[in-house]
JSON list of C-alpha atoms in Angstrom, two decimals:
[
{"chain": "A", "resi": 59, "resn": "LYS", "atom": "CA", "xyz": [57.67, 76.33, 15.58]},
{"chain": "A", "resi": 60, "resn": "GLN", "atom": "CA", "xyz": [58.44, 75.62, 19.23]},
{"chain": "A", "resi": 61, "resn": "GLU", "atom": "CA", "xyz": [59.21, 72.00, 20.06]},
{"chain": "A", "resi": 62, "resn": "VAL", "atom": "CA", "xyz": [59.54, 70.73, 23.61]},
{"chain": "A", "resi": 63, "resn": "THR", "atom": "CA", "xyz": [61.29, 67.47, 24.50]},
{"chain": "A", "resi": 64, "resn": "GLN", "atom": "CA", "xyz": [61.42, 65.68, 27.82]},
{"chain": "A", "resi": 65, "resn": "ILE", "atom": "CA", "xyz": [64.01, 62.99, 28.42]},
{"chain": "A", "resi": 66, "resn": "PRO", "atom": "CA", "xyz": [63.81, 60.37, 29.77]},
{"chain": "A", "resi": 67, "resn": "ALA", "atom": "CA", "xyz": [60.23, 59.29, 29.03]},
{"chain": "A", "resi": 68, "resn": "ALA", "atom": "CA", "xyz": [60.24, 57.17, 32.19]},
{"chain": "A", "resi": 69, "resn": "LEU", "atom": "CA", "xyz": [62.39, 57.03, 35.29]},
{"chain": "A", "resi": 70, "resn": "SER", "atom": "CA", "xyz": [62.38, 54.66, 38.25]},
{"chain": "A", "resi": 71, "resn": "VAL", "atom": "CA", "xyz": [64.34, 55.45, 41.41]},
{"chain": "A", "resi": 72, "resn": "PRO", "atom": "CA", "xyz": [64.50, 54.16, 44.99]},
{"chain": "A", "resi": 73, "resn": "GLU", "atom": "CA", "xyz": [62.96, 56.25, 47.73]},
{"chain": "A", "resi": 74, "resn": "GLY", "atom": "CA", "xyz": [65.26, 58.94, 49.13]},
{"chain": "A", "resi": 75, "resn": "GLU", "atom": "CA", "xyz": [67.21, 59.53, 45.95]},
{"chain": "A", "resi": 76, "resn": "ASN", "atom": "CA", "xyz": [67.68, 63.00, 44.52]},
{"chain": "A", "resi": 77, "resn": "LEU", "atom": "CA", "xyz": [66.75, 63.23, 40.85]},
{"chain": "A", "resi": 78, "resn": "VAL", "atom": "CA", "xyz": [66.66, 65.58, 37.88]},
{"chain": "A", "resi": 79, "resn": "LEU", "atom": "CA", "xyz": [64.06, 65.77, 35.13]},
{"chain": "A", "resi": 80, "resn": "ASN", "atom": "CA", "xyz": [64.94, 67.50, 31.87]},
{"chain": "A", "resi": 81, "resn": "CYS", "atom": "CA", "xyz": [63.00, 69.73, 29.49]},
{"chain": "A", "resi": 82, "resn": "SER", "atom": "CA", "xyz": [64.47, 71.08, 26.24]},
{"chain": "A", "resi": 83, "resn": "PHE", "atom": "CA", "xyz": [62.95, 73.61, 23.87]},
{"chain": "A", "resi": 84, "resn": "THR", "atom": "CA", "xyz": [64.01, 74.73, 20.41]},
{"chain": "A", "resi": 85, "resn": "ASP", "atom": "CA", "xyz": [63.01, 78.42, 20.42]},
{"chain": "A", "resi": 86, "resn": "SER", "atom": "CA", "xyz": [64.60, 80.45, 23.20]},
{"chain": "A", "resi": 87, "resn": "ALA", "atom": "CA", "xyz": [62.23, 83.41, 22.74]},
{"chain": "A", "resi": 88, "resn": "ILE", "atom": "CA", "xyz": [59.97, 82.40, 25.60]},
{"chain": "A", "resi": 89, "resn": "TYR", "atom": "CA", "xyz": [57.76, 84.22, 28.09]},
{"chain": "A", "resi": 90, "resn": "ASN", "atom": "CA", "xyz": [57.86, 81.52, 30.72]},
{"chain": "A", "resi": 91, "resn": "LEU", "atom": "CA", "xyz": [58.15, 77.82, 31.43]},
{"chain": "A", "resi": 92, "resn": "GLN", "atom": "CA", "xyz": [55.82, 75.95, 33.78]},
{"chain": "A", "resi": 93, "resn": "TRP", "atom": "CA", "xyz": [56.30, 72.54, 35.40]},
{"chain": "A", "resi": 94, "resn": "PHE", "atom": "CA", "xyz": [53.27, 70.37, 36.22]},
{"chain": "A", "resi": 95, "resn": "ARG", "atom": "CA", "xyz": [52.64, 66.99, 37.74]},
{"chain": "A", "resi": 96, "resn": "GLN", "atom": "CA", "xyz": [49.79, 64.77, 36.67]},
{"chain": "A", "resi": 97, "resn": "ASP", "atom": "CA", "xyz": [48.53, 61.71, 38.51]},
{"chain": "A", "resi": 98, "resn": "PRO", "atom": "CA", "xyz": [46.85, 59.01, 36.37]},
{"chain": "A", "resi": 99, "resn": "GLY", "atom": "CA", "xyz": [43.44, 60.13, 35.13]},
{"chain": "A", "resi": 100, "resn": "LYS", "atom": "CA", "xyz": [43.67, 63.46, 36.98]},
{"chain": "A", "resi": 101, "resn": "GLY", "atom": "CA", "xyz": [44.20, 67.08, 36.07]},
{"chain": "A", "resi": 102, "resn": "LEU", "atom": "CA", "xyz": [47.50, 68.93, 36.02]},
{"chain": "A", "resi": 103, "resn": "THR", "atom": "CA", "xyz": [48.89, 70.41, 39.22]},
{"chain": "A", "resi": 104, "resn": "SER", "atom": "CA", "xyz": [51.12, 73.43, 38.80]},
{"chain": "A", "resi": 105, "resn": "LEU", "atom": "CA", "xyz": [54.49, 72.98, 40.52]},
{"chain": "A", "resi": 106, "resn": "LEU", "atom": "CA", "xyz": [56.61, 75.93, 39.48]},
{"chain": "A", "resi": 107, "resn": "LEU", "atom": "CA", "xyz": [56.49, 78.79, 36.99]},
{"chain": "A", "resi": 108, "resn": "ILE", "atom": "CA", "xyz": [59.73, 80.39, 35.81]},
{"chain": "A", "resi": 109, "resn": "GLN", "atom": "CA", "xyz": [59.54, 83.69, 33.98]},
{"chain": "A", "resi": 110, "resn": "SER", "atom": "CA", "xyz": [61.98, 84.28, 31.13]},
{"chain": "A", "resi": 111, "resn": "SER", "atom": "CA", "xyz": [63.95, 86.75, 33.27]},
{"chain": "A", "resi": 112, "resn": "GLN", "atom": "CA", "xyz": [64.45, 84.24, 36.10]},
{"chain": "A", "resi": 113, "resn": "ARG", "atom": "CA", "xyz": [67.08, 81.56, 36.50]},
{"chain": "A", "resi": 114, "resn": "GLU", "atom": "CA", "xyz": [65.37, 79.36, 39.06]},
{"chain": "A", "resi": 115, "resn": "GLN", "atom": "CA", "xyz": [62.38, 78.84, 41.32]},
{"chain": "A", "resi": 116, "resn": "THR", "atom": "CA", "xyz": [62.09, 76.77, 44.47]},
{"chain": "A", "resi": 117, "resn": "SER", "atom": "CA", "xyz": [59.16, 75.22, 46.31]},
{"chain": "A", "resi": 118, "resn": "GLY", "atom": "CA", "xyz": [59.86, 72.83, 49.16]},
{"chain": "A", "resi": 119, "resn": "ARG", "atom": "CA", "xyz": [61.83, 69.86, 47.82]},
{"chain": "A", "resi": 120, "resn": "LEU", "atom": "CA", "xyz": [61.50, 71.10, 44.22]},
{"chain": "A", "resi": 121, "resn": "ASN", "atom": "CA", "xyz": [63.87, 73.38, 42.38]},
{"chain": "A", "resi": 122, "resn": "ALA", "atom": "CA", "xyz": [63.42, 74.36, 38.74]},
{"chain": "A", "resi": 123, "resn": "SER", "atom": "CA", "xyz": [66.13, 76.06, 36.71]},
{"chain": "A", "resi": 124, "resn": "LEU", "atom": "CA", "xyz": [65.98, 77.79, 33.35]},
{"chain": "A", "resi": 125, "resn": "ASP", "atom": "CA", "xyz": [68.76, 78.40, 30.83]},
{"chain": "A", "resi": 126, "resn": "LYS", "atom": "CA", "xyz": [67.18, 80.17, 27.90]},
{"chain": "A", "resi": 127, "resn": "SER", "atom": "CA", "xyz": [70.33, 80.41, 25.85]},
{"chain": "A", "resi": 128, "resn": "SER", "atom": "CA", "xyz": [70.75, 76.65, 25.78]},
{"chain": "A", "resi": 129, "resn": "GLY", "atom": "CA", "xyz": [66.99, 75.97, 25.61]},
{"chain": "A", "resi": 130, "resn": "ARG", "atom": "CA", "xyz": [66.92, 73.88, 28.76]},
{"chain": "A", "resi": 131, "resn": "SER", "atom": "CA", "xyz": [65.10, 73.60, 32.04]},
{"chain": "A", "resi": 132, "resn": "THR", "atom": "CA", "xyz": [65.60, 71.08, 34.82]},
{"chain": "A", "resi": 133, "resn": "LEU", "atom": "CA", "xyz": [63.35, 70.06, 37.69]},
{"chain": "A", "resi": 134, "resn": "TYR", "atom": "CA", "xyz": [65.31, 68.85, 40.70]},
{"chain": "A", "resi": 135, "resn": "ILE", "atom": "CA", "xyz": [63.47, 66.73, 43.26]},
{"chain": "A", "resi": 136, "resn": "ALA", "atom": "CA", "xyz": [65.27, 66.21, 46.55]},
{"chain": "A", "resi": 137, "resn": "ALA", "atom": "CA", "xyz": [64.81, 63.18, 48.78]},
{"chain": "A", "resi": 138, "resn": "SER", "atom": "CA", "xyz": [62.20, 61.56, 46.56]},
{"chain": "A", "resi": 139, "resn": "GLN", "atom": "CA", "xyz": [59.17, 59.84, 48.10]},
{"chain": "A", "resi": 140, "resn": "PRO", "atom": "CA", "xyz": [56.67, 57.29, 46.74]},
{"chain": "A", "resi": 141, "resn": "GLY", "atom": "CA", "xyz": [54.08, 60.07, 46.69]},
{"chain": "A", "resi": 142, "resn": "ASP", "atom": "CA", "xyz": [56.19, 61.85, 44.07]},
{"chain": "A", "resi": 143, "resn": "SER", "atom": "CA", "xyz": [55.29, 59.10, 41.58]},
{"chain": "A", "resi": 144, "resn": "ALA", "atom": "CA", "xyz": [53.47, 60.82, 38.72]},
{"chain": "A", "resi": 145, "resn": "THR", "atom": "CA", "xyz": [53.99, 62.16, 35.22]},
{"chain": "A", "resi": 146, "resn": "TYR", "atom": "CA", "xyz": [55.84, 65.47, 35.10]},
{"chain": "A", "resi": 147, "resn": "LEU", "atom": "CA", "xyz": [55.15, 67.83, 32.22]},
{"chain": "A", "resi": 148, "resn": "CYS", "atom": "CA", "xyz": [56.84, 71.04, 31.20]},
{"chain": "A", "resi": 149, "resn": "ALA", "atom": "CA", "xyz": [55.05, 73.69, 29.15]},
{"chain": "A", "resi": 150, "resn": "VAL", "atom": "CA", "xyz": [56.58, 76.66, 27.37]},
{"chain": "A", "resi": 151, "resn": "ARG", "atom": "CA", "xyz": [54.89, 79.91, 26.30]},
{"chain": "A", "resi": 152, "resn": "SER", "atom": "CA", "xyz": [56.74, 81.44, 23.37]},
{"chain": "A", "resi": 153, "resn": "TYR", "atom": "CA", "xyz": [56.82, 84.81, 21.61]},
{"chain": "A", "resi": 154, "resn": "ASN", "atom": "CA", "xyz": [56.47, 83.13, 18.24]},
{"chain": "A", "resi": 155, "resn": "THR", "atom": "CA", "xyz": [53.24, 81.22, 18.92]},
{"chain": "A", "resi": 156, "resn": "ASN", "atom": "CA", "xyz": [49.75, 82.54, 19.60]},
{"chain": "A", "resi": 157, "resn": "ALA", "atom": "CA", "xyz": [49.78, 84.42, 22.89]},
{"chain": "A", "resi": 158, "resn": "GLY", "atom": "CA", "xyz": [48.29, 82.18, 25.55]},
{"chain": "A", "resi": 159, "resn": "LYS", "atom": "CA", "xyz": [49.18, 78.94, 23.81]},
{"chain": "A", "resi": 160, "resn": "SER", "atom": "CA", "xyz": [51.55, 76.66, 25.66]},
{"chain": "A", "resi": 161, "resn": "THR", "atom": "CA", "xyz": [53.67, 73.98, 24.02]},
{"chain": "A", "resi": 162, "resn": "PHE", "atom": "CA", "xyz": [53.86, 70.87, 26.18]},
{"chain": "A", "resi": 163, "resn": "GLY", "atom": "CA", "xyz": [56.48, 68.18, 26.30]},
{"chain": "A", "resi": 164, "resn": "ASP", "atom": "CA", "xyz": [55.36, 64.55, 26.30]},
{"chain": "A", "resi": 165, "resn": "GLY", "atom": "CA", "xyz": [56.26, 64.20, 29.98]},
{"chain": "A", "resi": 166, "resn": "THR", "atom": "CA", "xyz": [58.47, 62.04, 32.16]},
{"chain": "A", "resi": 167, "resn": "THR", "atom": "CA", "xyz": [56.73, 59.32, 34.15]},
{"chain": "A", "resi": 168, "resn": "LEU", "atom": "CA", "xyz": [58.45, 58.98, 37.52]},
{"chain": "A", "resi": 169, "resn": "THR", "atom": "CA", "xyz": [58.16, 55.95, 39.77]},
{"chain": "A", "resi": 170, "resn": "VAL", "atom": "CA", "xyz": [59.65, 56.15, 43.25]},
{"chain": "A", "resi": 171, "resn": "LYS", "atom": "CA", "xyz": [59.96, 52.71, 44.83]},
{"chain": "A", "resi": 172, "resn": "PRO", "atom": "CA", "xyz": [59.63, 52.29, 48.62]},
{"chain": "B", "resi": 86, "resn": "ASP", "atom": "CA", "xyz": [41.86, 79.62, 46.51]},
{"chain": "B", "resi": 87, "resn": "THR", "atom": "CA", "xyz": [43.55, 78.25, 43.40]},
{"chain": "B", "resi": 88, "resn": "GLU", "atom": "CA", "xyz": [40.81, 75.84, 42.46]},
{"chain": "B", "resi": 89, "resn": "VAL", "atom": "CA", "xyz": [39.25, 75.18, 39.09]},
{"chain": "B", "resi": 90, "resn": "THR", "atom": "CA", "xyz": [36.24, 72.88, 39.25]},
{"chain": "B", "resi": 91, "resn": "GLN", "atom": "CA", "xyz": [34.80, 70.76, 36.47]},
{"chain": "B", "resi": 92, "resn": "THR", "atom": "CA", "xyz": [31.56, 68.83, 36.17]},
{"chain": "B", "resi": 93, "resn": "PRO", "atom": "CA", "xyz": [30.77, 66.09, 35.56]},
{"chain": "B", "resi": 94, "resn": "LYS", "atom": "CA", "xyz": [33.78, 63.96, 36.50]},
{"chain": "B", "resi": 95, "resn": "HIS", "atom": "CA", "xyz": [32.73, 61.24, 34.10]},
{"chain": "B", "resi": 96, "resn": "LEU", "atom": "CA", "xyz": [30.41, 61.30, 31.10]},
{"chain": "B", "resi": 97, "resn": "VAL", "atom": "CA", "xyz": [29.29, 58.54, 28.78]},
{"chain": "B", "resi": 98, "resn": "MET", "atom": "CA", "xyz": [27.33, 59.61, 25.73]},
{"chain": "B", "resi": 99, "resn": "GLY", "atom": "CA", "xyz": [26.11, 58.19, 22.49]},
{"chain": "B", "resi": 100, "resn": "MET", "atom": "CA", "xyz": [26.98, 59.66, 19.14]},
{"chain": "B", "resi": 101, "resn": "THR", "atom": "CA", "xyz": [23.56, 61.29, 18.78]},
{"chain": "B", "resi": 102, "resn": "ASN", "atom": "CA", "xyz": [23.44, 62.84, 22.25]},
{"chain": "B", "resi": 103, "resn": "LYS", "atom": "CA", "xyz": [23.90, 66.46, 23.22]},
{"chain": "B", "resi": 104, "resn": "LYS", "atom": "CA", "xyz": [25.75, 67.15, 26.46]},
{"chain": "B", "resi": 105, "resn": "SER", "atom": "CA", "xyz": [27.72, 69.93, 28.10]},
{"chain": "B", "resi": 106, "resn": "LEU", "atom": "CA", "xyz": [30.86, 70.12, 30.18]},
{"chain": "B", "resi": 107, "resn": "LYS", "atom": "CA", "xyz": [31.16, 72.85, 32.78]},
{"chain": "B", "resi": 108, "resn": "CYS", "atom": "CA", "xyz": [34.12, 74.63, 34.30]},
{"chain": "B", "resi": 109, "resn": "GLU", "atom": "CA", "xyz": [34.19, 77.23, 37.06]},
{"chain": "B", "resi": 110, "resn": "GLN", "atom": "CA", "xyz": [36.84, 79.33, 38.77]},
{"chain": "B", "resi": 111, "resn": "HIS", "atom": "CA", "xyz": [36.59, 82.08, 41.37]},
{"chain": "B", "resi": 112, "resn": "MET", "atom": "CA", "xyz": [40.16, 83.37, 41.24]},
{"chain": "B", "resi": 113, "resn": "GLY", "atom": "CA", "xyz": [39.26, 86.44, 39.19]},
{"chain": "B", "resi": 114, "resn": "HIS", "atom": "CA", "xyz": [41.06, 85.02, 36.18]},
{"chain": "B", "resi": 115, "resn": "ARG", "atom": "CA", "xyz": [40.11, 86.51, 32.83]},
{"chain": "B", "resi": 116, "resn": "ALA", "atom": "CA", "xyz": [41.54, 83.80, 30.57]},
{"chain": "B", "resi": 117, "resn": "MET", "atom": "CA", "xyz": [40.02, 80.32, 30.40]},
{"chain": "B", "resi": 118, "resn": "TYR", "atom": "CA", "xyz": [41.06, 77.35, 28.31]},
{"chain": "B", "resi": 119, "resn": "TRP", "atom": "CA", "xyz": [39.77, 74.00, 27.07]},
{"chain": "B", "resi": 120, "resn": "TYR", "atom": "CA", "xyz": [42.24, 71.20, 26.46]},
{"chain": "B", "resi": 121, "resn": "LYS", "atom": "CA", "xyz": [41.77, 67.64, 25.21]},
{"chain": "B", "resi": 122, "resn": "GLN", "atom": "CA", "xyz": [44.10, 64.92, 26.47]},
{"chain": "B", "resi": 123, "resn": "LYS", "atom": "CA", "xyz": [44.40, 61.40, 25.11]},
{"chain": "B", "resi": 124, "resn": "ALA", "atom": "CA", "xyz": [46.04, 58.64, 27.12]},
{"chain": "B", "resi": 125, "resn": "LYS", "atom": "CA", "xyz": [49.80, 59.01, 27.57]},
{"chain": "B", "resi": 126, "resn": "LYS", "atom": "CA", "xyz": [49.83, 62.24, 25.54]},
{"chain": "B", "resi": 127, "resn": "PRO", "atom": "CA", "xyz": [50.20, 65.87, 26.63]},
{"chain": "B", "resi": 128, "resn": "PRO", "atom": "CA", "xyz": [47.16, 68.16, 26.65]},
{"chain": "B", "resi": 129, "resn": "GLU", "atom": "CA", "xyz": [46.16, 69.67, 23.29]},
{"chain": "B", "resi": 130, "resn": "LEU", "atom": "CA", "xyz": [44.74, 73.17, 23.30]},
{"chain": "B", "resi": 131, "resn": "MET", "atom": "CA", "xyz": [41.23, 73.50, 21.87]},
{"chain": "B", "resi": 132, "resn": "PHE", "atom": "CA", "xyz": [39.95, 76.98, 22.77]},
{"chain": "B", "resi": 133, "resn": "VAL", "atom": "CA", "xyz": [41.01, 80.08, 24.68]},
{"chain": "B", "resi": 134, "resn": "TYR", "atom": "CA", "xyz": [38.66, 82.74, 26.02]},
{"chain": "B", "resi": 135, "resn": "SER", "atom": "CA", "xyz": [40.06, 86.10, 27.04]},
{"chain": "B", "resi": 136, "resn": "TYR", "atom": "CA", "xyz": [37.73, 88.53, 28.81]},
{"chain": "B", "resi": 137, "resn": "GLU", "atom": "CA", "xyz": [34.78, 86.31, 27.83]},
{"chain": "B", "resi": 138, "resn": "LYS", "atom": "CA", "xyz": [35.64, 86.49, 24.13]},
{"chain": "B", "resi": 139, "resn": "LEU", "atom": "CA", "xyz": [36.93, 83.60, 22.06]},
{"chain": "B", "resi": 140, "resn": "SER", "atom": "CA", "xyz": [40.52, 84.43, 21.18]},
{"chain": "B", "resi": 141, "resn": "ILE", "atom": "CA", "xyz": [41.93, 81.11, 20.00]},
{"chain": "B", "resi": 142, "resn": "ASN", "atom": "CA", "xyz": [40.18, 78.24, 18.23]},
{"chain": "B", "resi": 143, "resn": "GLU", "atom": "CA", "xyz": [42.65, 75.54, 17.29]},
{"chain": "B", "resi": 144, "resn": "SER", "atom": "CA", "xyz": [40.65, 74.39, 14.27]},
{"chain": "B", "resi": 145, "resn": "VAL", "atom": "CA", "xyz": [38.39, 72.28, 16.43]},
{"chain": "B", "resi": 146, "resn": "PRO", "atom": "CA", "xyz": [35.47, 70.48, 14.70]},
{"chain": "B", "resi": 147, "resn": "SER", "atom": "CA", "xyz": [32.12, 72.24, 15.03]},
{"chain": "B", "resi": 148, "resn": "ARG", "atom": "CA", "xyz": [30.69, 69.35, 17.05]},
{"chain": "B", "resi": 149, "resn": "PHE", "atom": "CA", "xyz": [32.53, 71.04, 19.94]},
{"chain": "B", "resi": 150, "resn": "SER", "atom": "CA", "xyz": [31.02, 74.43, 20.79]},
{"chain": "B", "resi": 151, "resn": "PRO", "atom": "CA", "xyz": [32.50, 76.55, 23.59]},
{"chain": "B", "resi": 152, "resn": "GLU", "atom": "CA", "xyz": [30.66, 79.19, 25.55]},
{"chain": "B", "resi": 153, "resn": "CYS", "atom": "CA", "xyz": [31.79, 81.66, 28.19]},
{"chain": "B", "resi": 154, "resn": "PRO", "atom": "CA", "xyz": [28.64, 83.07, 29.89]},
{"chain": "B", "resi": 155, "resn": "ASN", "atom": "CA", "xyz": [30.64, 85.17, 32.37]},
{"chain": "B", "resi": 156, "resn": "SER", "atom": "CA", "xyz": [34.14, 85.60, 33.71]},
{"chain": "B", "resi": 157, "resn": "SER", "atom": "CA", "xyz": [33.84, 82.64, 36.10]},
{"chain": "B", "resi": 158, "resn": "LEU", "atom": "CA", "xyz": [32.20, 80.03, 33.88]},
{"chain": "B", "resi": 159, "resn": "LEU", "atom": "CA", "xyz": [33.21, 78.13, 30.79]},
{"chain": "B", "resi": 160, "resn": "ASN", "atom": "CA", "xyz": [31.10, 75.53, 29.02]},
{"chain": "B", "resi": 161, "resn": "LEU", "atom": "CA", "xyz": [31.84, 73.08, 26.26]},
{"chain": "B", "resi": 162, "resn": "HIS", "atom": "CA", "xyz": [28.76, 71.91, 24.37]},
{"chain": "B", "resi": 163, "resn": "LEU", "atom": "CA", "xyz": [29.03, 68.53, 22.69]},
{"chain": "B", "resi": 164, "resn": "HIS", "atom": "CA", "xyz": [26.90, 67.23, 19.83]},
{"chain": "B", "resi": 165, "resn": "ALA", "atom": "CA", "xyz": [27.22, 64.31, 17.42]},
{"chain": "B", "resi": 166, "resn": "LEU", "atom": "CA", "xyz": [30.58, 63.23, 18.77]},
{"chain": "B", "resi": 167, "resn": "GLN", "atom": "CA", "xyz": [32.63, 60.35, 17.44]},
{"chain": "B", "resi": 168, "resn": "PRO", "atom": "CA", "xyz": [34.22, 57.52, 19.44]},
{"chain": "B", "resi": 169, "resn": "GLU", "atom": "CA", "xyz": [37.65, 59.05, 18.74]},
{"chain": "B", "resi": 170, "resn": "ASP", "atom": "CA", "xyz": [36.57, 62.10, 20.75]},
{"chain": "B", "resi": 171, "resn": "SER", "atom": "CA", "xyz": [36.76, 60.00, 23.90]},
{"chain": "B", "resi": 172, "resn": "ALA", "atom": "CA", "xyz": [39.39, 61.64, 26.08]},
{"chain": "B", "resi": 173, "resn": "LEU", "atom": "CA", "xyz": [40.03, 63.61, 29.25]},
{"chain": "B", "resi": 174, "resn": "TYR", "atom": "CA", "xyz": [38.81, 67.18, 28.81]},
{"chain": "B", "resi": 175, "resn": "LEU", "atom": "CA", "xyz": [40.65, 69.69, 30.93]},
{"chain": "B", "resi": 176, "resn": "CYS", "atom": "CA", "xyz": [39.75, 73.25, 31.76]},
{"chain": "B", "resi": 177, "resn": "ALA", "atom": "CA", "xyz": [42.37, 75.78, 32.85]},
{"chain": "B", "resi": 178, "resn": "SER", "atom": "CA", "xyz": [42.49, 79.44, 33.79]},
{"chain": "B", "resi": 179, "resn": "SER", "atom": "CA", "xyz": [45.09, 82.18, 34.18]},
{"chain": "B", "resi": 180, "resn": "HIS", "atom": "CA", "xyz": [45.07, 85.82, 35.24]},
{"chain": "B", "resi": 181, "resn": "ASN", "atom": "CA", "xyz": [45.21, 86.95, 31.67]},
{"chain": "B", "resi": 182, "resn": "GLN", "atom": "CA", "xyz": [46.00, 85.60, 28.25]},
{"chain": "B", "resi": 183, "resn": "GLY", "atom": "CA", "xyz": [47.64, 88.88, 27.42]},
{"chain": "B", "resi": 184, "resn": "LEU", "atom": "CA", "xyz": [50.16, 89.84, 24.82]},
{"chain": "B", "resi": 185, "resn": "TYR", "atom": "CA", "xyz": [53.00, 88.64, 27.05]},
{"chain": "B", "resi": 186, "resn": "GLY", "atom": "CA", "xyz": [51.43, 85.45, 28.33]},
{"chain": "B", "resi": 187, "resn": "ALA", "atom": "CA", "xyz": [53.22, 85.76, 31.61]},
{"chain": "B", "resi": 188, "resn": "TYR", "atom": "CA", "xyz": [50.70, 84.10, 33.85]},
{"chain": "B", "resi": 189, "resn": "GLU", "atom": "CA", "xyz": [50.52, 80.74, 35.54]},
{"chain": "B", "resi": 190, "resn": "GLN", "atom": "CA", "xyz": [47.86, 78.29, 34.35]},
{"chain": "B", "resi": 191, "resn": "TYR", "atom": "CA", "xyz": [45.72, 76.42, 36.85]},
{"chain": "B", "resi": 192, "resn": "PHE", "atom": "CA", "xyz": [43.99, 73.24, 35.72]},
{"chain": "B", "resi": 193, "resn": "GLY", "atom": "CA", "xyz": [40.81, 71.54, 36.83]},
{"chain": "B", "resi": 194, "resn": "PRO", "atom": "CA", "xyz": [40.56, 67.79, 37.52]},
{"chain": "B", "resi": 195, "resn": "GLY", "atom": "CA", "xyz": [39.05, 67.08, 34.12]},
{"chain": "B", "resi": 196, "resn": "THR", "atom": "CA", "xyz": [36.01, 65.30, 32.72]},
{"chain": "B", "resi": 197, "resn": "ARG", "atom": "CA", "xyz": [36.56, 61.77, 31.46]},
{"chain": "B", "resi": 198, "resn": "LEU", "atom": "CA", "xyz": [34.41, 61.52, 28.33]},
{"chain": "B", "resi": 199, "resn": "THR", "atom": "CA", "xyz": [33.51, 58.24, 26.67]},
{"chain": "B", "resi": 200, "resn": "VAL", "atom": "CA", "xyz": [31.61, 58.29, 23.38]},
{"chain": "B", "resi": 201, "resn": "THR", "atom": "CA", "xyz": [29.87, 55.02, 22.51]}
]
């Protein structure tokens, strides 16, 4: 059974700092890993999708990496801004679960202070 | 357009009411999903439709009844709910569910449901 862990559960940083969010998974037989952000009471916004054959994806100030062998992904946020404050979730689609079912981590709640 | 829309935004219903949640996408996606999310928890998958057919039911109680009338629409019919069913209900879509599950999921803004 795939298990996904995100550490830390909460993170507070001053504006302008570069930061890294972590996502670990137990079963390396994955199709892809997707990073989302969620603002309080809102839906999930897709940030980056990394296929199992890829090592990293970039979008603006965001860079996500994937190391399947070690069961880890990181989301790097450069020059953080108060508007980046949100909960960040990673979700993994695995060979050994029902096709189409994603396993989510519990998320990291990020606060960027002005 | 990568938008998934959901109506209503908020819904308050009594335990004897019947109501429906609606979800729509016009991205040509053939897989659509219902998730339930409680506060400070990740989304929990409820149902998956692939090419308008129910492909995954995560042992959801029968008081929740999904329907996929066509490739763009997904409904969730609610009847005789319990207060513990109060949650944010999220709809999502992807190009395909597929055997290889390679596609990106897009989520709607959710319906905040309160059962009194």
